[in-house]
XYZ file of N, CA and C in Angstrom:
648
model
N 72.000 84.888 126.407
C 71.388 85.142 125.048
C 70.122 85.870 125.375
N 69.384 86.723 124.448
C 68.290 87.229 124.903
C 67.080 86.696 124.481
N 66.085 86.511 124.732
C 64.947 85.798 124.933
C 64.373 85.773 123.426
N 64.536 86.984 122.425
C 64.042 86.855 120.808
C 65.253 86.781 120.109
N 65.211 85.441 119.400
C 66.203 85.450 118.039
C 66.435 86.262 117.374
N 67.686 86.568 116.772
C 67.347 87.746 115.698
C 66.874 86.891 114.117
N 66.468 88.007 113.456
C 65.810 87.249 112.110
C 66.736 86.093 111.494
N 67.659 86.752 111.376
C 68.948 85.766 110.569
C 69.027 84.134 110.926
N 68.952 83.990 112.334
C 68.465 82.600 112.940
C 67.518 81.919 112.706
N 66.387 82.560 112.181
C 65.165 81.825 112.103
C 64.820 81.213 110.459
N 65.510 81.998 109.531
C 65.402 81.803 108.124
C 66.443 81.172 107.571
N 66.723 80.508 106.372
C 67.767 80.597 105.218
C 67.684 81.268 104.644
N 68.518 82.295 104.566
C 68.487 83.899 103.796
C 69.214 83.494 102.389
N 68.782 83.787 101.482
C 69.376 83.714 99.994
C 68.968 85.028 98.979
N 70.109 85.661 98.844
C 70.236 86.870 98.129
C 70.837 86.595 96.688
N 69.917 87.005 95.722
C 70.519 86.872 94.169
C 71.348 88.188 94.204
N 72.329 88.078 93.272
C 73.525 88.674 92.884
C 73.630 89.065 91.468
N 73.613 90.362 90.840
C 73.823 90.351 89.724
C 74.850 89.620 88.552
N 74.896 89.606 87.675
C 76.183 89.365 86.972
C 76.881 90.509 86.451
N 77.833 90.907 86.334
C 78.679 92.239 86.104
C 79.627 92.470 85.374
N 80.307 93.230 84.581
C 81.295 93.266 84.114
C 82.709 93.210 84.903
N 83.563 92.678 84.176
C 85.120 93.026 84.853
C 85.433 94.095 84.852
N 85.958 94.675 86.238
C 86.561 96.171 86.424
C 87.951 95.900 85.527
N 88.348 97.335 84.917
C 89.563 97.427 84.715
C 90.682 97.676 85.619
N 91.437 97.596 85.353
C 92.902 97.823 86.316
C 93.260 99.194 86.442
N 92.273 100.503 86.174
C 92.680 101.805 86.729
C 92.369 101.765 88.218
N 91.695 101.065 89.320
C 92.122 101.155 90.689
C 90.428 102.195 90.796
N 89.601 102.675 89.985
C 88.551 103.496 90.114
C 87.647 102.520 91.029
N 86.909 103.369 91.811
C 85.701 102.547 92.548
C 84.914 101.610 92.106
N 84.011 100.270 92.002
C 83.716 99.629 91.395
C 82.034 100.045 91.281
N 81.525 100.450 90.609
C 79.997 100.722 90.481
C 79.189 99.287 90.531
N 78.280 98.991 91.432
C 77.433 98.044 91.500
C 75.898 98.377 91.143
N 74.769 97.922 90.439
C 73.544 98.413 90.425
C 72.906 98.257 91.735
N 71.666 98.568 91.971
C 71.208 98.495 93.299
C 70.526 96.913 93.260
N 70.282 96.352 92.213
C 70.076 95.206 92.659
C 71.211 94.373 93.213
N 72.305 94.721 93.184
C 73.688 93.579 93.777
C 73.556 93.955 95.489
N 72.639 94.931 95.840
C 72.674 94.955 97.451
C 72.367 94.122 98.103
N 72.477 93.423 99.199
C 72.267 92.716 99.970
C 71.374 93.505 100.963
N 70.318 93.442 100.860
C 68.975 94.246 101.915
C 68.837 92.985 102.864
N 69.446 93.119 103.714
C 69.012 91.903 105.258
C 68.620 92.913 106.216
N 68.034 92.239 107.107
C 67.525 93.146 108.502
C 68.418 93.231 109.210
N 68.973 94.345 109.950
C 69.491 93.972 111.353
C 69.225 93.481 112.353
N 70.183 92.717 112.624
C 69.941 91.930 114.221
C 69.613 92.666 115.111
N 70.399 94.379 115.385
C 70.406 95.140 116.506
C 69.214 95.728 116.569
N 68.031 95.785 115.216
C 66.991 96.604 115.492
C 67.162 98.091 115.177
N 68.533 98.442 114.484
C 68.773 99.575 114.348
C 69.702 99.926 112.881
N 69.521 101.001 112.601
C 70.042 101.063 110.983
C 71.728 100.829 111.108
N 71.716 100.060 110.286
C 73.524 99.312 110.431
C 74.210 100.326 109.565
N 75.266 100.963 110.005
C 76.286 101.754 109.136
C 76.691 101.584 108.088
N 76.594 100.150 107.853
C 77.362 98.933 106.864
C 76.227 99.396 105.644
N 76.680 99.404 104.486
C 75.682 98.970 102.938
C 76.486 98.233 102.392
N 76.241 97.319 101.793
C 76.999 96.275 101.057
C 76.434 95.681 99.774
N 76.955 95.653 98.535
C 76.461 95.020 97.637
C 77.454 93.831 96.732
N 76.742 93.600 95.921
C 77.751 92.393 95.585
C 77.265 91.830 94.100
N 78.581 91.485 93.061
C 78.133 91.238 91.609
C 79.424 90.304 91.492
N 79.021 89.330 90.163
C 79.989 88.534 89.934
C 80.007 88.444 88.389
N 80.687 87.642 88.075
C 81.107 86.829 86.625
C 82.016 85.778 86.732
N 81.890 85.379 85.543
C 82.864 84.298 85.691
C 84.281 84.080 86.082
N 84.715 85.720 86.088
C 86.130 86.075 86.156
C 86.572 86.523 87.584
N 85.326 86.312 88.457
C 85.300 86.645 90.156
C 84.148 87.746 90.391
N 84.676 87.957 91.547
C 83.649 88.669 92.488
C 84.162 89.821 92.901
N 82.729 90.896 92.857
C 83.141 91.917 93.275
C 82.227 92.677 94.295
N 82.643 93.500 95.228
C 81.878 93.537 96.666
C 82.373 95.379 96.614
N 81.224 95.787 97.033
C 81.513 97.587 97.376
C 80.633 97.639 98.848
N 81.483 98.303 99.498
C 81.189 98.743 101.032
C 80.862 100.064 101.189
N 80.270 100.660 101.915
C 79.751 101.899 102.084
C 79.306 102.184 103.482
N 80.330 102.715 104.680
C 80.078 102.863 105.813
C 79.759 104.435 106.209
N 78.721 104.798 106.998
C 78.768 105.941 107.163
C 78.447 106.503 108.848
N 78.160 107.856 109.302
C 77.927 107.833 110.562
C 79.152 107.712 111.351
N 80.378 108.132 110.608
C 81.922 108.581 111.478
C 81.758 109.607 111.817
N 82.664 109.969 112.981
C 83.067 111.568 113.249
C 84.188 111.329 113.218
N 85.438 110.064 113.425
C 86.733 109.859 113.503
C 87.181 109.144 112.092
N 88.604 109.397 111.884
C 89.129 108.578 110.641
C 89.181 107.077 111.379
N 89.017 106.262 110.273
C 89.756 105.042 110.355
C 90.671 104.357 111.413
N 90.473 103.513 111.673
C 92.106 103.161 112.112
C 92.432 101.567 111.819
N 93.248 101.848 110.942
C 93.880 100.485 110.165
C 95.540 100.237 110.398
N 95.735 99.134 110.810
C 96.918 98.740 111.058
C 97.192 97.271 110.375
N 97.317 96.966 109.272
C 97.086 95.797 108.432
C 98.110 94.735 108.874
N 99.130 94.969 109.491
C 99.906 94.287 110.451
C 98.763 93.501 111.274
N 97.860 94.645 111.877
C 96.916 93.756 113.150
C 95.522 94.021 112.293
N 95.131 93.136 111.429
C 93.572 93.012 111.046
C 92.585 92.914 111.817
N 92.796 92.207 112.855
C 91.451 91.929 113.681
C 91.652 93.088 114.893
N 92.405 94.359 114.764
C 92.351 94.915 115.647
C 92.068 96.259 114.756
N 91.823 96.507 113.631
C 91.301 97.322 112.590
C 89.952 97.651 112.287
N 89.734 98.587 111.776
C 88.737 99.230 111.284
C 88.158 98.886 109.909
N 87.517 98.211 109.710
C 87.287 97.599 108.184
C 86.062 96.718 108.037
N 85.762 96.088 106.720
C 84.419 95.140 106.739
C 85.071 93.918 106.641
N 84.706 92.521 107.145
C 84.835 91.392 107.294
C 84.340 90.714 105.974
N 84.625 90.087 105.472
C 84.142 88.934 104.700
C 84.106 87.425 104.724
N 83.317 86.587 105.025
C 83.184 85.155 104.775
C 82.706 84.728 103.611
N 83.110 84.098 102.661
C 82.937 83.576 101.332
C 83.221 81.870 101.304
N 82.284 81.136 101.231
C 82.075 79.772 100.912
C 81.983 78.959 99.677
N 82.619 79.107 98.498
C 82.716 78.503 97.479
C 81.826 77.308 97.151
N 81.527 76.701 98.091
C 81.159 75.640 97.923
C 79.290 76.048 98.515
N 78.991 76.963 99.481
C 78.197 76.647 100.156
C 77.432 75.594 100.776
N 77.822 74.836 101.766
C 77.803 73.934 102.747
C 77.346 74.357 103.987
N 76.095 74.240 103.860
C 75.434 74.746 105.124
C 75.321 74.094 106.288
N 75.407 72.824 106.116
C 74.979 71.569 107.153
C 76.430 71.036 107.738
N 77.619 71.888 107.671
C 78.459 71.818 109.009
C 79.064 72.823 109.369
N 79.864 72.435 110.579
C 79.857 73.830 112.075
C 81.333 74.090 111.620
N 82.228 73.711 110.888
C 83.808 74.021 110.890
C 83.816 74.273 109.250
N 84.672 75.153 109.281
C 84.893 75.552 108.116
C 86.086 74.744 107.029
N 85.690 74.550 105.849
C 86.662 74.103 104.935
C 87.425 74.457 104.161
N 88.469 73.911 103.108
C 88.981 74.733 102.577
C 88.344 75.457 101.257
N 87.253 75.538 101.412
C 86.647 76.433 100.236
C 86.419 77.566 100.940
N 86.396 77.761 102.225
C 85.703 78.842 102.958
C 87.121 79.755 103.151
N 86.959 81.400 103.128
C 87.790 82.237 102.985
C 87.181 83.509 103.914
N 87.972 84.033 104.630
C 87.389 85.610 105.084
C 88.996 86.388 105.252
N 88.594 87.303 104.885
C 89.156 89.061 104.096
C 88.639 89.468 104.703
N 89.851 90.599 105.332
C 89.341 91.879 105.892
C 89.467 92.980 104.737
N 88.684 94.039 104.698
C 88.944 94.788 103.791
C 89.141 96.207 104.582
N 90.027 97.086 104.339
C 90.559 98.286 104.814
C 90.494 99.487 104.080
N 89.850 100.422 104.612
C 89.894 101.776 103.630
C 91.761 102.160 103.792
N 92.399 101.733 104.543
C 93.760 102.842 105.035
C 94.298 101.283 105.059
N 95.511 102.184 105.211
C 96.904 101.277 105.770
C 97.796 100.383 104.592
N 97.646 100.499 103.389
C 98.450 99.972 102.829
C 99.136 101.503 101.984
N 100.553 101.011 101.250
C 100.714 102.220 100.334
C 102.215 102.463 101.365
N 103.122 103.507 100.837
C 104.439 104.193 101.601
C 103.686 104.806 102.649
N 102.189 105.455 102.403
C 101.912 106.183 103.090
C 100.820 105.952 103.992
N 100.693 104.880 104.030
C 99.290 104.158 104.692
C 97.802 104.912 104.067
N 97.835 105.569 102.886
C 96.744 106.021 102.698
C 96.194 105.391 101.455
N 96.477 104.255 101.293
C 95.618 103.440 100.151
C 94.787 102.158 100.790
N 93.906 101.785 100.425
C 93.006 100.336 100.784
C 93.930 99.342 100.997
N 93.268 98.620 101.465
C 94.232 97.170 101.357
C 93.566 95.816 102.060
N 93.755 94.854 101.735
C 93.025 93.307 102.129
C 93.847 92.580 102.958
N 93.206 91.687 103.997
C 94.425 90.421 104.290
C 93.685 89.545 104.644
N 93.964 88.466 104.406
C 92.913 87.030 104.549
C 93.722 86.701 105.758
N 92.900 86.590 106.450
C 92.698 86.031 108.125
C 92.369 84.581 107.992
N 92.647 83.724 108.476
C 92.206 82.218 108.894
C 90.822 81.960 109.688
N 89.890 81.296 109.018
C 88.607 81.594 109.784
C 88.725 80.420 110.787
N 88.023 80.993 112.112
C 88.530 80.478 113.214
C 87.953 79.151 113.485
N 88.618 78.361 114.197
C 88.293 76.683 114.211
C 87.937 75.878 113.182
N 88.516 76.409 111.992
C 88.323 75.716 110.832
C 89.133 74.060 110.339
N 88.338 73.034 110.089
C 88.669 72.119 109.867
C 90.072 71.769 108.675
N 89.848 73.007 107.865
C 90.885 72.872 106.795
C 90.968 74.574 106.178
N 92.132 75.035 106.137
C 92.169 76.230 105.703
C 92.610 76.733 104.301
N 92.035 77.644 103.580
C 92.045 78.086 102.706
C 93.380 78.403 101.851
N 94.016 78.161 100.635
C 95.142 78.364 99.952
C 95.052 80.003 100.370
N 96.435 80.138 100.596
C 96.465 81.792 100.875
C 96.785 82.901 99.730
N 96.528 83.622 99.775
C 96.445 84.648 98.237
C 97.493 85.506 98.307
N 97.763 86.071 97.209
C 98.569 87.307 97.437
C 97.769 88.756 96.997
N 97.712 89.690 98.418
C 97.033 90.966 98.520
C 97.078 91.435 97.270
N 98.239 91.712 96.630
C 98.349 92.695 95.291
C 97.152 91.947 94.213
N 96.681 90.582 94.409
C 95.944 89.971 92.952
C 94.237 90.778 93.351
N 93.916 91.336 94.230
C 92.764 91.909 95.002
C 93.017 93.487 94.155
N 92.193 93.727 93.770
C 92.060 95.065 93.172
C 91.052 95.793 94.070
N 91.713 96.606 94.724
C 91.028 97.761 95.786
C 91.209 98.991 95.145
N 89.610 99.468 95.731
C 89.534 100.904 95.431
C 88.669 101.410 96.995
N 88.967 102.690 97.084
C 88.797 103.284 98.131
C 88.541 104.819 98.426
N 87.325 105.838 98.840
C 87.212 106.753 98.986
C 86.970 107.090 100.304
N 87.566 107.951 101.198
C 87.535 108.001 102.834
C 87.217 109.751 103.287
N 86.001 109.948 103.513
C 85.707 111.186 103.943
C 85.556 111.326 105.752
N 84.803 112.387 105.761
C 84.703 112.831 107.414
C 83.693 111.836 107.960
N 82.599 111.684 107.135
C 81.444 110.509 108.048
C 81.751 109.568 107.575
N 82.596 108.664 106.983
C 82.694 107.477 106.657
C 83.456 107.211 105.371
N 83.134 105.956 104.844
C 83.892 106.007 103.364
C 83.369 104.893 102.805
N 83.678 104.832 101.948
C 83.410 103.784 100.536
C 84.937 103.175 100.101
N 84.522 101.929 99.929
C 85.563 100.853 99.480
C 85.073 99.936 98.497
N 85.810 99.327 97.659
C 85.508 98.202 96.841
C 86.785 97.391 96.756
N 85.939 95.921 95.950
C 87.270 95.149 95.769
C 86.913 94.075 94.840
N 87.812 93.568 93.947
C 87.572 92.570 92.875
C 88.357 91.747 93.132
N 87.837 90.514 93.901
C 88.680 89.160 93.530
C 88.433 88.522 92.630
N 89.841 88.384 91.822
C 89.647 87.028 90.685
C 89.589 85.954 91.493
N 88.916 85.080 90.434
C 88.944 83.315 91.196
C 89.938 82.864 90.868
N 91.218 83.781 90.805
C 92.261 82.813 91.447
C 92.359 82.723 92.973
N 91.345 83.847 93.558
C 91.902 84.185 95.099
C 90.473 83.380 96.102
N 89.806 83.030 95.449
C 88.510 82.189 95.834
C 88.723 80.898 95.552
N 89.356 79.915 96.381
C 89.366 78.546 96.352
C 88.364 77.860 95.780
N 88.000 77.094 94.591
C 86.765 76.421 94.276
C 85.708 77.260 93.575
N 86.144 78.437 93.528
C 85.075 79.547 92.877
C 84.513 78.775 91.176
N 83.457 78.419 90.843
C 83.249 78.205 89.817
C 81.729 78.354 89.638
N 81.131 79.267 88.918
C 79.525 79.775 89.192
C 79.087 78.845 88.298
N 79.505 77.857 87.636
C 78.638 77.518 86.620
C 78.426 76.206 87.217
N 79.174 75.150 88.109
C 78.382 74.144 88.611
C 78.304 74.372 89.790
N 79.123 75.680 90.227
C 78.204 76.399 91.909
C 77.961 77.697 91.641
N 76.550 77.493 91.419
C 76.337 78.721 91.814
C 76.129 79.454 92.508
N 75.975 79.122 93.806
C 75.679 79.418 95.240
C 76.866 79.722 95.880
N 76.918 80.741 96.836
C 77.905 80.933 97.650
C 77.456 81.116 99.257
N 78.096 80.548 99.976
C 77.784 81.127 101.201
C 78.722 82.401 101.742
N 77.981 82.973 102.453
C 78.699 84.661 102.531
C 77.905 85.160 103.818
N 78.919 85.788 104.301
C 78.838 86.438 105.831
C 79.552 87.867 105.607
N 79.448 88.710 106.098
C 79.879 89.991 106.314
C 79.290 90.804 107.866
N 80.599 91.555 108.472
C 80.590 92.372 109.271
C 81.314 93.329 109.544
N 80.951 94.842 109.622
C 81.511 95.763 110.245
C 82.063 95.901 111.464
N 83.324 96.227 111.316
C 84.150 96.366 113.016
C 85.109 97.692 112.466
N 84.166 98.601 113.522
C 84.810 99.683 114.041
C 85.031 100.141 115.385
N 86.337 100.816 115.786
C 86.455 101.502 117.066
C 85.205 102.410 117.260
N 84.767 102.853 116.508
C 84.035 103.785 116.734
C 82.796 103.525 116.873
N 82.233 103.031 115.736
C 80.704 102.732 115.740
C 80.479 101.236 116.267
N 81.512 100.197 116.753
C 81.171 99.059 117.093
C 81.094 97.948 116.383
N 80.716 96.780 116.211
C 80.325 95.759 115.178
C 79.128 95.440 115.009
N 78.798 95.260 113.595
C 77.637 95.234 113.134
C 77.870 93.971 111.972
N 77.343 92.584 112.604
C 77.197 91.438 111.693
C 76.267 91.357 111.117
N 76.203 90.596 109.665
C 74.809 90.896 108.867
C 73.971 89.741 109.486
N 72.615 90.130 109.699
C 71.408 89.463 110.058
C 71.635 88.614 111.598
N 72.777 88.369 112.007
C 72.852 87.774 113.645
C 73.792 88.890 114.918
N 74.079 88.565 115.432
C 74.705 89.588 116.794
C 75.982 88.595 117.084
N 76.632 89.108 118.033
C 78.178 88.785 118.302
C 77.563 87.309 119.144
N 76.470 87.020 119.726
C 76.390 86.097 120.819
C 76.508 84.673 119.607
N 76.368 84.630 118.222
C 76.333 83.607 117.605
C 77.835 83.519 117.290
N 78.359 82.003 117.259
C 79.662 81.955 116.665
C 79.923 81.486 114.853
N 79.179 82.830 114.391
C 79.188 83.215 112.923
C 80.601 82.783 112.843
N 81.095 83.907 113.164
C 82.841 83.792 112.955
C 83.287 82.752 112.251
N 83.194 81.497 112.843
C 83.375 80.088 112.212
C 82.813 78.915 111.860
N 81.441 79.535 111.692
C 80.566 78.547 111.580
C 79.723 78.228 110.434
N 79.933 77.658 109.145
C 79.325 78.015 107.774
C 77.890 77.768 107.920
N 77.427 76.632 109.078
C 75.514 76.872 108.960
C 75.282 78.043 109.265
N 75.784 79.359 109.709
C 75.146 80.293 110.159
C 75.527 81.369 109.223
N 75.926 81.150 107.562
C 76.038 82.089 106.705
C 74.827 82.088 106.183
N 74.506 83.408 104.975
C 73.586 83.459 104.279
C 73.855 82.719 102.801
N 73.059 82.786 101.738
C 73.562 82.078 100.574
C 73.514 83.340 99.262
N 74.556 83.334 98.526
C 74.719 84.075 97.291
C 74.152 83.556 96.442
N 72.824 84.045 95.376
C 72.644 83.153 94.515
C 73.040 84.071 92.980
N 73.814 83.252 92.517
C 75.058 84.247 91.020
C 73.994 83.968 90.201
N 73.172 84.701 89.737
C 72.234 84.984 88.633
C 72.630 85.729 87.283
N 72.247 85.116 85.914
C 72.842 85.655 85.130
C 71.917 86.833 84.544
C-alpha cells in the first residue's frame, strides 16, 4: 500500500441527492439535475471516466452513469457479470457504517450498457452477492429495474430506476440516508472505484462506503 491514503479513507463522505419524479415506462434515458451528481475526488489523482448521478423519491432510486474516453465497444456478458464492462453499485438501505460485513440490507448490482435482449444490444442489470456478507439481500427480478442506455464510439450513457421493491429495507421516511459505493469496471479503461482504490476491501466492507442523504 502506498504511503499516502486516498481522500475517501480520511473522511466520512456524505452527498445530498435530490428528490425526483418517478420515470415513465417508455425506457427513455433518465435525466437528473446537476445537483444529483456525486462529485467526489478521484483516488487515482486522475480524471475518472465515470460520471454518476443519483436521485430518489418514495417509490425508488434513480441512477445515471456516463462513461467517456473509450475507443472500443464495451464487452458485456450478463452470464458473467464479474467479467463484463459496466458500473457496479453497492447500496445499503440502513447506512450502517460501523460493521465490516454486509447485511441483508446491502445490495450489489452490475449495470451494463449491452448484453440483454435477443440480439444482446439492450442494457441489463444483474444482482451480485456482496463478498463476505453476513447475510444476503433478497434476490430481485432484473426485469423490475427500468434500464435505458445510449452507446457511442467514445463511451456510453445508461440509467437505471430501482423500484423500492428491489431495495430491501428502502424507506426514505424512517431511513433518510443510504450507504453507497460505485465502481467502473472496464476491460479497456481499467477500474475506477469511488473515493478509494483497489487496495481497500470496499467490495464487501460497508464501513468504507459513503452516505447519500435523501433530501426533499
